[in-house]
Amino acid sequence: MTRRYLAAFAAGLALTVSACGGEGAGSGTSGSDGAAEGDVTVGVSMPTQTSERWIADGNNVEAGLKEAGYEVELQYANDDIPTQSQQIDQMITQGVDLLIVAAIDGTALSSQLAAAKAAGIEVISYDRLIRGSGDVDFYVSFDNYNVGVQQGTSLLTGLGLLNEDGSPGTATGPFNVELFAGSLDDNNAQFFWNGAMDTIQPFIDSGQVVVKSGQTTIDQAAILRWQQETAQRRMEDLLTSAYNDGSKVDGVLSPYDGISRGIITALQNAGYGSADKPMPIITGQDAEIASVKLIVDGVQYSTIFKDTRLLAEQAVTAAEAMLDGEEPEANDTTTYDNGVKVVPAYLLESQIVTADNIVETLVDTEYYSQAEVDTGQAS
Ligand code: BGC
């Protein structure tokens, strides 16, 4: 784990820290951990510790900020919206100089952001866009639409409808596919869905992919808070209602590894994973270690690797610029309209991971050790 948290910063981030960065109420106040007068504190609000990626994000952002010379106030909100609001309120009262927020519900933080603005505290939206507020100053994330395209593409590749180079595969179908989406209060969920459905829809139109349940809208496919158990229940319901005639599921679009594991449990309980009833092609996201092992074992087909070390590094780079009173570097100034403003963004690229490239994408980059991949457990 240490490697994963710290390696991203080995190259060294700029260490120049302006002690007078952060105007207004935040200026020159001390952090909750008793930082000395004049120290600059960054409040980091993360959604949950139930998923590995957010723990890694929190640790990586904290390590990078500390390395750059800042004090850090890091809080996790247990996937509970009031808890996150209170934690951010508290950070503002404590006088942090900048906020980095990965929202649970992207629409629920307007009053916190207004208070931050009034106190002269700038806000970086981390990974998930905060919506409905003009007080979001910058967004760091991945190209979320492309993550969806990659999920849709890997589903089609796994089914044999596409080759890896994008050319038509040898399979013709029809294949029974079921569709899952993320939590509707997370702006990313719609982007993932749009990217995936734009990729899959032509195959539904041609009849090569059949959504046997008929549940083809994001509202029907969404899983609140990205919960594994909710996904398991929905897959169980789909199997009971649409596959009680002897037909089999050939593929499942899943937007996140935790959801994929819920789907897998439901399928295994229904006898999938045997020679006459093979596991469907199942996608995912985040390259969580338990799911990487499932991919090695041929249970899950793919995941999308988003190197959270790089995202944390980008957040720290943006934070440094903003605390120095400069504009952070954006590489996208058109895509992320939050309903009130188009938020300038720095977007990173993600990668499709299958059994064929785990070593190259995850082990060679030291995201995981070979032992972690072999055991399915982070050390
Ligand atoms: C993130 C994904 C993650 C999901 C569930 C999304 O906002 O972008 O990486 O899988 O939340 O935590």
Short mmCIF file of C-alpha atoms and ligand atoms in Angstrom, two decimals:
data_model
loop_
_atom_site.label_atom_id
_atom_site.label_comp_id
_atom_site.label_asym_id
_atom_site.label_seq_id
_atom_site.Cartn_x
_atom_site.Cartn_y
_atom_site.Cartn_z
CA MET A 1 0.00 0.00 0.00
CA THR A 2 2.73 2.44 0.93
CA ARG A 3 4.12 2.13 -2.56
CA ARG A 4 0.72 2.93 -4.01
CA TYR A 5 0.27 5.97 -1.81
CA LEU A 6 3.68 7.48 -2.22
CA ALA A 7 5.07 6.48 -5.58
CA ALA A 8 3.11 9.11 -7.42
CA PHE A 9 4.96 11.79 -5.59
CA ALA A 10 8.42 10.33 -5.96
CA ALA A 11 9.08 12.54 -8.93
CA GLY A 12 8.65 15.43 -6.55
CA LEU A 13 6.01 18.07 -6.69
CA ALA A 14 6.85 21.73 -6.58
CA LEU A 15 7.52 22.60 -3.00
CA THR A 16 7.01 26.29 -3.24
CA VAL A 17 4.19 27.07 -0.87
CA SER A 18 2.79 30.49 -0.41
CA ALA A 19 2.17 30.98 3.29
CA CYS A 20 -0.31 33.69 2.50
CA GLY A 21 -2.32 31.62 0.01
CA GLY A 22 -6.04 31.41 0.69
CA GLU A 23 -7.74 34.66 1.23
CA GLY A 24 -10.43 35.73 3.64
CA ALA A 25 -11.41 33.76 6.70
CA GLY A 26 -9.04 30.94 5.88
CA SER A 27 -5.98 33.08 5.83
CA GLY A 28 -3.45 32.45 8.54
CA THR A 29 -5.66 30.27 10.70
CA SER A 30 -4.51 27.00 12.14
CA GLY A 31 -5.66 23.51 11.18
CA SER A 32 -7.53 21.25 13.60
CA ASP A 33 -4.34 19.32 14.24
CA GLY A 34 -2.79 22.31 15.93
CA ALA A 35 -0.82 23.61 12.97
CA ALA A 36 1.14 26.73 13.67
CA GLU A 37 -0.22 30.18 12.87
CA GLY A 38 0.43 30.97 9.24
CA ASP A 39 0.34 27.36 8.06
CA VAL A 40 -1.83 26.60 5.07
CA THR A 41 -4.43 23.87 5.58
CA VAL A 42 -6.33 21.97 2.91
CA GLY A 43 -9.62 20.28 3.81
CA VAL A 44 -10.13 16.99 2.00
CA SER A 45 -13.62 15.47 2.03
CA MET A 46 -13.95 11.90 0.72
CA PRO A 47 -17.23 9.97 0.37
CA THR A 48 -16.62 6.57 1.92
CA GLN A 49 -14.11 4.04 3.16
CA THR A 50 -16.15 1.07 1.99
CA SER A 51 -14.42 1.14 -1.38
CA GLU A 52 -10.66 0.80 -1.73
CA ARG A 53 -10.33 3.49 -4.30
CA TRP A 54 -11.52 6.29 -1.99
CA ILE A 55 -9.17 5.17 0.78
CA ALA A 56 -6.30 5.28 -1.70
CA ASP A 57 -7.46 8.65 -3.03
CA GLY A 58 -7.63 10.12 0.48
CA ASN A 59 -4.22 8.78 1.42
CA ASN A 60 -2.62 9.85 -1.86
CA VAL A 61 -4.05 13.36 -1.73
CA GLU A 62 -3.01 13.72 1.91
CA ALA A 63 0.52 12.45 1.23
CA GLY A 64 0.93 14.76 -1.77
CA LEU A 65 -0.34 17.82 0.05
CA LYS A 66 1.91 17.14 3.03
CA GLU A 67 4.85 16.61 0.72
CA ALA A 68 4.08 20.02 -0.77
CA GLY A 69 4.19 21.52 2.71
CA TYR A 70 0.52 21.89 3.59
CA GLU A 71 -1.44 20.82 6.64
CA VAL A 72 -4.28 18.43 5.79
CA GLU A 73 -7.68 17.85 7.34
CA LEU A 74 -8.94 14.57 5.79
CA GLN A 75 -12.45 13.28 6.50
CA TYR A 76 -14.54 10.38 5.17
CA ALA A 77 -18.33 10.69 5.27
CA ASN A 78 -19.48 7.08 5.40
CA ASP A 79 -21.62 7.57 2.28
CA ASP A 80 -23.96 9.70 4.40
CA ILE A 81 -24.93 13.08 2.91
CA PRO A 82 -25.57 14.96 6.20
CA THR A 83 -22.23 13.70 7.55
CA GLN A 84 -20.39 15.06 4.53
CA SER A 85 -22.20 18.42 4.78
CA GLN A 86 -21.31 18.69 8.48
CA GLN A 87 -17.69 17.74 7.90
CA ILE A 88 -17.34 20.42 5.23
CA ASP A 89 -19.13 23.00 7.42
CA GLN A 90 -16.66 22.19 10.14
CA MET A 91 -13.66 22.53 7.85
CA ILE A 92 -14.91 25.97 6.80
CA THR A 93 -15.41 27.01 10.44
CA GLN A 94 -11.91 25.75 11.25
CA GLY A 95 -10.62 28.05 8.56
CA VAL A 96 -9.13 25.73 5.98
CA ASP A 97 -7.56 27.57 3.05
CA LEU A 98 -8.82 25.32 0.26
CA LEU A 99 -11.30 22.46 -0.08
CA ILE A 100 -10.93 19.27 -2.13
CA VAL A 101 -14.27 17.45 -2.23
CA ALA A 102 -15.39 14.12 -3.69
CA ALA A 103 -19.15 14.45 -3.22
CA ILE A 104 -21.55 11.69 -2.24
CA ASP A 105 -24.52 13.51 -3.74
CA GLY A 106 -23.25 16.00 -6.28
CA THR A 107 -26.25 18.28 -5.80
CA ALA A 108 -26.29 18.42 -2.01
CA LEU A 109 -23.42 20.78 -1.23
CA SER A 110 -24.58 24.16 -2.56
CA SER A 111 -24.92 25.84 0.83
CA GLN A 112 -21.52 24.53 1.97
CA LEU A 113 -19.94 25.86 -1.19
CA ALA A 114 -21.65 29.23 -0.78
CA ALA A 115 -20.23 29.43 2.76
CA ALA A 116 -16.79 28.51 1.43
CA LYS A 117 -17.05 31.21 -1.22
CA ALA A 118 -18.09 33.78 1.40
CA ALA A 119 -15.04 32.82 3.43
CA GLY A 120 -12.74 33.12 0.41
CA ILE A 121 -12.08 29.38 0.27
CA GLU A 122 -11.72 27.93 -3.22
CA VAL A 123 -13.09 24.48 -4.02
CA ILE A 124 -11.71 21.67 -6.15
CA SER A 125 -14.30 19.06 -7.12
CA TYR A 126 -12.50 15.72 -6.97
CA ASP A 127 -13.41 12.90 -9.39
CA ARG A 128 -17.18 13.61 -9.12
CA LEU A 129 -18.52 16.96 -10.31
CA ILE A 130 -20.40 19.05 -7.74
CA ARG A 131 -23.57 20.23 -9.46
CA GLY A 132 -25.91 23.18 -9.10
CA SER A 133 -23.34 25.59 -7.65
CA GLY A 134 -21.40 28.45 -9.18
CA ASP A 135 -18.84 28.12 -6.40
CA VAL A 136 -16.92 25.14 -7.78
CA ASP A 137 -13.60 26.50 -8.98
CA PHE A 138 -11.93 23.50 -10.60
CA TYR A 139 -12.55 19.85 -11.40
CA VAL A 140 -10.01 17.03 -11.52
CA SER A 141 -11.25 13.70 -12.86
CA PHE A 142 -10.91 11.11 -15.58
CA ASP A 143 -12.55 11.31 -18.99
CA ASN A 144 -15.73 9.81 -17.60
CA TYR A 145 -17.56 9.46 -20.92
CA ASN A 146 -14.59 7.52 -22.25
CA VAL A 147 -14.64 5.27 -19.17
CA GLY A 148 -18.17 4.31 -20.27
CA VAL A 149 -17.03 3.77 -23.85
CA GLN A 150 -14.30 1.48 -22.54
CA GLN A 151 -16.81 -0.46 -20.45
CA GLY A 152 -19.13 -0.90 -23.44
CA THR A 153 -16.23 -1.79 -25.72
CA SER A 154 -14.85 -4.43 -23.38
CA LEU A 155 -18.31 -5.99 -23.02
CA LEU A 156 -18.57 -6.28 -26.82
CA THR A 157 -14.99 -7.53 -27.10
CA GLY A 158 -15.60 -10.13 -24.43
CA LEU A 159 -18.70 -11.35 -26.26
CA GLY A 160 -16.67 -11.58 -29.48
CA LEU A 161 -18.79 -8.98 -31.30
CA LEU A 162 -15.76 -6.71 -31.59
CA ASN A 163 -12.05 -7.36 -31.94
CA GLU A 164 -9.66 -5.40 -29.76
CA ASP A 165 -8.77 -3.14 -32.68
CA GLY A 166 -12.46 -2.17 -32.98
CA SER A 167 -13.12 -4.25 -36.09
CA PRO A 168 -16.14 -6.62 -36.18
CA GLY A 169 -15.52 -9.87 -34.31
CA THR A 170 -16.40 -13.37 -35.43
CA ALA A 171 -19.39 -13.78 -33.10
CA THR A 172 -22.78 -12.67 -34.30
CA GLY A 173 -25.04 -13.28 -31.32
CA PRO A 174 -27.76 -12.70 -30.38
CA PHE A 175 -26.45 -12.35 -26.84
CA ASN A 176 -28.55 -11.73 -23.73
CA VAL A 177 -27.11 -8.76 -21.89
CA GLU A 178 -28.28 -6.96 -18.75
CA LEU A 179 -27.36 -3.37 -17.92
CA PHE A 180 -26.34 -1.78 -14.62
CA ALA A 181 -25.61 1.87 -13.87
CA GLY A 182 -24.14 3.72 -10.89
CA SER A 183 -25.76 6.01 -8.34
CA LEU A 184 -27.93 8.66 -9.98
CA ASP A 185 -26.84 11.37 -7.54
CA ASP A 186 -23.26 10.94 -8.79
CA ASN A 187 -22.71 12.99 -11.95
CA ASN A 188 -20.25 10.37 -13.20
CA ALA A 189 -22.94 7.68 -13.38
CA GLN A 190 -24.66 9.41 -16.30
CA PHE A 191 -21.34 9.91 -18.14
CA PHE A 192 -20.38 6.24 -17.74
CA TRP A 193 -23.85 5.18 -18.89
CA ASN A 194 -23.85 7.50 -21.91
CA GLY A 195 -20.42 6.31 -23.04
CA ALA A 196 -21.35 2.65 -22.61
CA MET A 197 -24.78 2.92 -24.21
CA ASP A 198 -23.54 4.93 -27.20
CA THR A 199 -21.17 1.99 -27.78
CA ILE A 200 -23.67 -0.83 -27.18
CA GLN A 201 -26.82 0.70 -28.72
CA PRO A 202 -25.92 -0.09 -32.38
CA PHE A 203 -25.64 -3.76 -31.40
CA ILE A 204 -29.03 -3.62 -29.67
CA ASP A 205 -30.45 -1.99 -32.80
CA SER A 206 -29.00 -4.75 -35.01
CA GLY A 207 -30.40 -7.45 -32.71
CA GLN A 208 -26.96 -8.85 -31.80
CA VAL A 209 -27.45 -7.71 -28.20
CA VAL A 210 -30.77 -8.35 -26.51
CA VAL A 211 -31.67 -6.85 -23.14
CA LYS A 212 -34.05 -9.62 -22.21
CA SER A 213 -35.44 -7.88 -19.11
CA GLY A 214 -36.36 -4.87 -21.24
CA GLN A 215 -34.75 -2.64 -18.58
CA THR A 216 -32.83 -0.27 -20.80
CA THR A 217 -33.12 3.11 -19.07
CA ILE A 218 -30.60 4.47 -16.58
CA ASP A 219 -33.39 4.86 -14.01
CA GLN A 220 -34.09 1.13 -14.22
CA ALA A 221 -30.41 0.18 -14.21
CA ALA A 222 -29.16 2.55 -11.46
CA ILE A 223 -27.79 1.26 -8.14
CA LEU A 224 -28.11 3.77 -5.31
CA ARG A 225 -24.73 4.57 -3.65
CA TRP A 226 -23.09 1.97 -5.90
CA GLN A 227 -23.98 -0.70 -3.28
CA GLN A 228 -22.87 -4.29 -3.87
CA GLU A 229 -25.87 -5.75 -2.00
CA THR A 230 -28.35 -3.67 -4.00
CA ALA A 231 -26.73 -4.87 -7.21
CA GLN A 232 -26.92 -8.48 -6.04
CA ARG A 233 -30.64 -8.10 -5.31
CA ARG A 234 -31.33 -6.51 -8.68
CA MET A 235 -29.44 -9.31 -10.50
CA GLU A 236 -31.41 -11.90 -8.50
CA ASP A 237 -34.65 -10.18 -9.51
CA LEU A 238 -33.60 -10.09 -13.17
CA LEU A 239 -32.73 -13.79 -13.13
CA THR A 240 -36.08 -14.67 -11.58
CA SER A 241 -38.17 -12.46 -13.81
CA ALA A 242 -36.46 -12.68 -17.20
CA TYR A 243 -34.43 -15.91 -17.19
CA ASN A 244 -36.84 -18.44 -15.71
CA ASP A 245 -37.40 -20.02 -19.14
CA GLY A 246 -34.04 -21.79 -19.41
CA SER A 247 -32.35 -18.91 -21.20
CA LYS A 248 -28.94 -17.66 -20.03
CA VAL A 249 -27.31 -14.31 -19.42
CA ASP A 250 -24.33 -13.84 -21.75
CA GLY A 251 -23.12 -10.43 -20.63
CA VAL A 252 -23.58 -7.81 -17.94
CA LEU A 253 -22.60 -4.15 -18.23
CA SER A 254 -21.42 -3.19 -14.75
CA PRO A 255 -20.05 0.28 -13.97
CA TYR A 256 -18.02 -0.53 -10.84
CA ASP A 257 -16.20 -3.56 -9.39
CA GLY A 258 -18.26 -3.59 -6.18
CA ILE A 259 -21.45 -3.78 -8.26
CA SER A 260 -19.83 -6.52 -10.38
CA ARG A 261 -19.12 -8.58 -7.26
CA GLY A 262 -22.79 -8.32 -6.24
CA ILE A 263 -23.82 -9.43 -9.73
CA ILE A 264 -21.33 -12.32 -9.61
CA THR A 265 -22.68 -13.55 -6.27
CA ALA A 266 -26.24 -13.57 -7.64
CA LEU A 267 -25.11 -15.45 -10.75
CA GLN A 268 -23.05 -17.99 -8.79
CA ASN A 269 -26.01 -18.63 -6.46
CA ALA A 270 -28.05 -19.37 -9.60
CA GLY A 271 -25.52 -21.94 -10.82
CA TYR A 272 -23.46 -19.84 -13.22
CA GLY A 273 -19.76 -20.62 -13.43
CA SER A 274 -20.05 -24.24 -14.52
CA ALA A 275 -19.22 -25.86 -17.87
CA ASP A 276 -22.81 -25.83 -19.11
CA LYS A 277 -23.59 -22.43 -17.60
CA PRO A 278 -20.45 -20.31 -17.99
CA MET A 279 -20.09 -16.93 -16.30
CA PRO A 280 -21.32 -14.12 -18.52
CA ILE A 281 -18.92 -11.42 -19.71
CA ILE A 282 -18.97 -8.91 -16.82
CA THR A 283 -17.33 -5.48 -16.85
CA GLY A 284 -16.31 -3.25 -13.94
CA GLN A 285 -14.31 -0.21 -12.87
CA ASP A 286 -11.54 0.74 -10.46
CA ALA A 287 -9.34 -2.36 -10.64
CA GLU A 288 -10.13 -3.23 -7.03
CA ILE A 289 -7.79 -5.98 -5.92
CA ALA A 290 -10.54 -8.55 -5.19
CA SER A 291 -11.91 -7.99 -8.68
CA VAL A 292 -8.48 -8.19 -10.30
CA LYS A 293 -8.20 -11.66 -8.79
CA LEU A 294 -11.68 -12.52 -10.15
CA ILE A 295 -10.41 -11.46 -13.58
CA VAL A 296 -7.31 -13.67 -13.21
CA ASP A 297 -9.65 -16.51 -12.24
CA GLY A 298 -11.88 -15.94 -15.28
CA VAL A 299 -14.93 -14.98 -13.22
CA GLN A 300 -15.06 -11.27 -14.18
CA TYR A 301 -14.00 -10.27 -17.69
CA SER A 302 -12.73 -6.71 -17.38
CA THR A 303 -12.32 -3.61 -15.27
CA ILE A 304 -11.32 -0.05 -16.00
CA PHE A 305 -8.08 1.09 -14.38
CA LYS A 306 -8.05 4.70 -13.28
CA ASP A 307 -4.69 5.43 -11.70
CA THR A 308 -5.79 7.29 -8.59
CA ARG A 309 -2.14 8.17 -7.85
CA LEU A 310 -2.19 10.42 -10.91
CA LEU A 311 -5.54 11.93 -9.96
CA ALA A 312 -4.26 12.78 -6.50
CA GLU A 313 -1.14 14.29 -8.03
CA GLN A 314 -3.30 16.41 -10.31
CA ALA A 315 -5.42 17.59 -7.37
CA VAL A 316 -2.27 18.60 -5.49
CA THR A 317 -0.89 20.44 -8.53
CA ALA A 318 -4.17 22.35 -8.91
CA ALA A 319 -4.28 23.08 -5.17
CA GLU A 320 -0.77 24.52 -5.23
CA ALA A 321 -1.63 26.80 -8.13
CA MET A 322 -4.84 28.00 -6.51
CA LEU A 323 -3.19 28.61 -3.14
CA ASP A 324 -0.56 30.64 -4.98
CA GLY A 325 -3.34 32.73 -6.48
CA GLU A 326 -2.87 31.26 -9.95
CA GLU A 327 -5.21 29.54 -12.39
CA PRO A 328 -4.71 25.77 -12.36
CA GLU A 329 -3.96 24.22 -15.73
CA ALA A 330 -7.11 22.83 -17.39
CA ASN A 331 -7.25 20.49 -20.38
CA ASP A 332 -11.05 20.62 -20.76
CA THR A 333 -13.11 23.79 -20.52
CA THR A 334 -16.28 22.67 -22.29
CA THR A 335 -17.56 19.30 -21.09
CA TYR A 336 -18.45 19.69 -17.43
CA ASP A 337 -21.45 22.00 -17.17
CA ASN A 338 -22.74 21.62 -13.61
CA GLY A 339 -26.04 23.36 -14.32
CA VAL A 340 -24.76 26.76 -13.23
CA LYS A 341 -21.35 27.01 -14.89
CA VAL A 342 -18.96 25.06 -17.04
CA VAL A 343 -16.28 24.01 -14.59
CA PRO A 344 -12.72 24.01 -15.97
CA ALA A 345 -11.32 20.53 -15.65
CA TYR A 346 -8.17 18.47 -15.86
CA LEU A 347 -9.10 15.01 -17.13
CA LEU A 348 -6.95 11.89 -17.07
CA GLU A 349 -7.14 8.80 -19.24
CA SER A 350 -8.20 5.33 -18.10
CA GLN A 351 -7.35 1.87 -19.42
CA ILE A 352 -9.27 -1.33 -20.07
CA VAL A 353 -7.84 -4.22 -18.02
CA THR A 354 -8.47 -7.87 -18.87
CA ALA A 355 -6.59 -11.03 -17.90
CA ASP A 356 -4.26 -10.34 -20.83
CA ASN A 357 -2.78 -7.07 -19.57
CA ILE A 358 -2.97 -7.17 -15.75
CA VAL A 359 0.79 -7.43 -15.39
CA GLU A 360 1.52 -4.61 -17.80
CA THR A 361 -1.12 -2.20 -16.45
CA LEU A 362 -1.17 -2.95 -12.72
CA VAL A 363 1.98 -4.81 -11.69
CA ASP A 364 4.61 -3.17 -13.90
CA THR A 365 3.28 0.23 -12.81
CA GLU A 366 3.56 -0.89 -9.16
CA TYR A 367 -0.12 -0.22 -8.52
CA TYR A 368 -0.20 -3.76 -7.12
CA SER A 369 2.51 -6.30 -6.42
CA GLN A 370 2.31 -9.70 -8.10
CA ALA A 371 1.61 -11.18 -4.65
CA GLU A 372 -1.40 -8.89 -4.20
CA VAL A 373 -2.76 -9.93 -7.59
CA ASP A 374 -2.17 -13.61 -6.77
CA THR A 375 -3.96 -13.45 -3.41
CA GLY A 376 -6.58 -10.85 -4.26
CA GLN A 377 -5.65 -8.93 -1.15
CA ALA A 378 -3.84 -5.67 -0.66
CA SER A 379 -0.85 -6.06 1.64
C1 BGC B 1 -16.05 6.96 -9.46
C2 BGC B 1 -15.76 5.52 -9.76
C3 BGC B 1 -16.27 4.64 -8.64
C4 BGC B 1 -17.68 5.00 -8.25
C5 BGC B 1 -18.12 4.23 -7.01
C6 BGC B 1 -17.50 7.12 -9.19
O1 BGC B 1 -17.80 8.47 -8.96
O2 BGC B 1 -15.65 7.76 -10.55
O3 BGC B 1 -14.37 5.35 -9.91
O4 BGC B 1 -16.26 3.31 -9.08
O5 BGC B 1 -17.81 6.37 -8.03
O6 BGC B 1 -17.33 4.57 -5.92
#
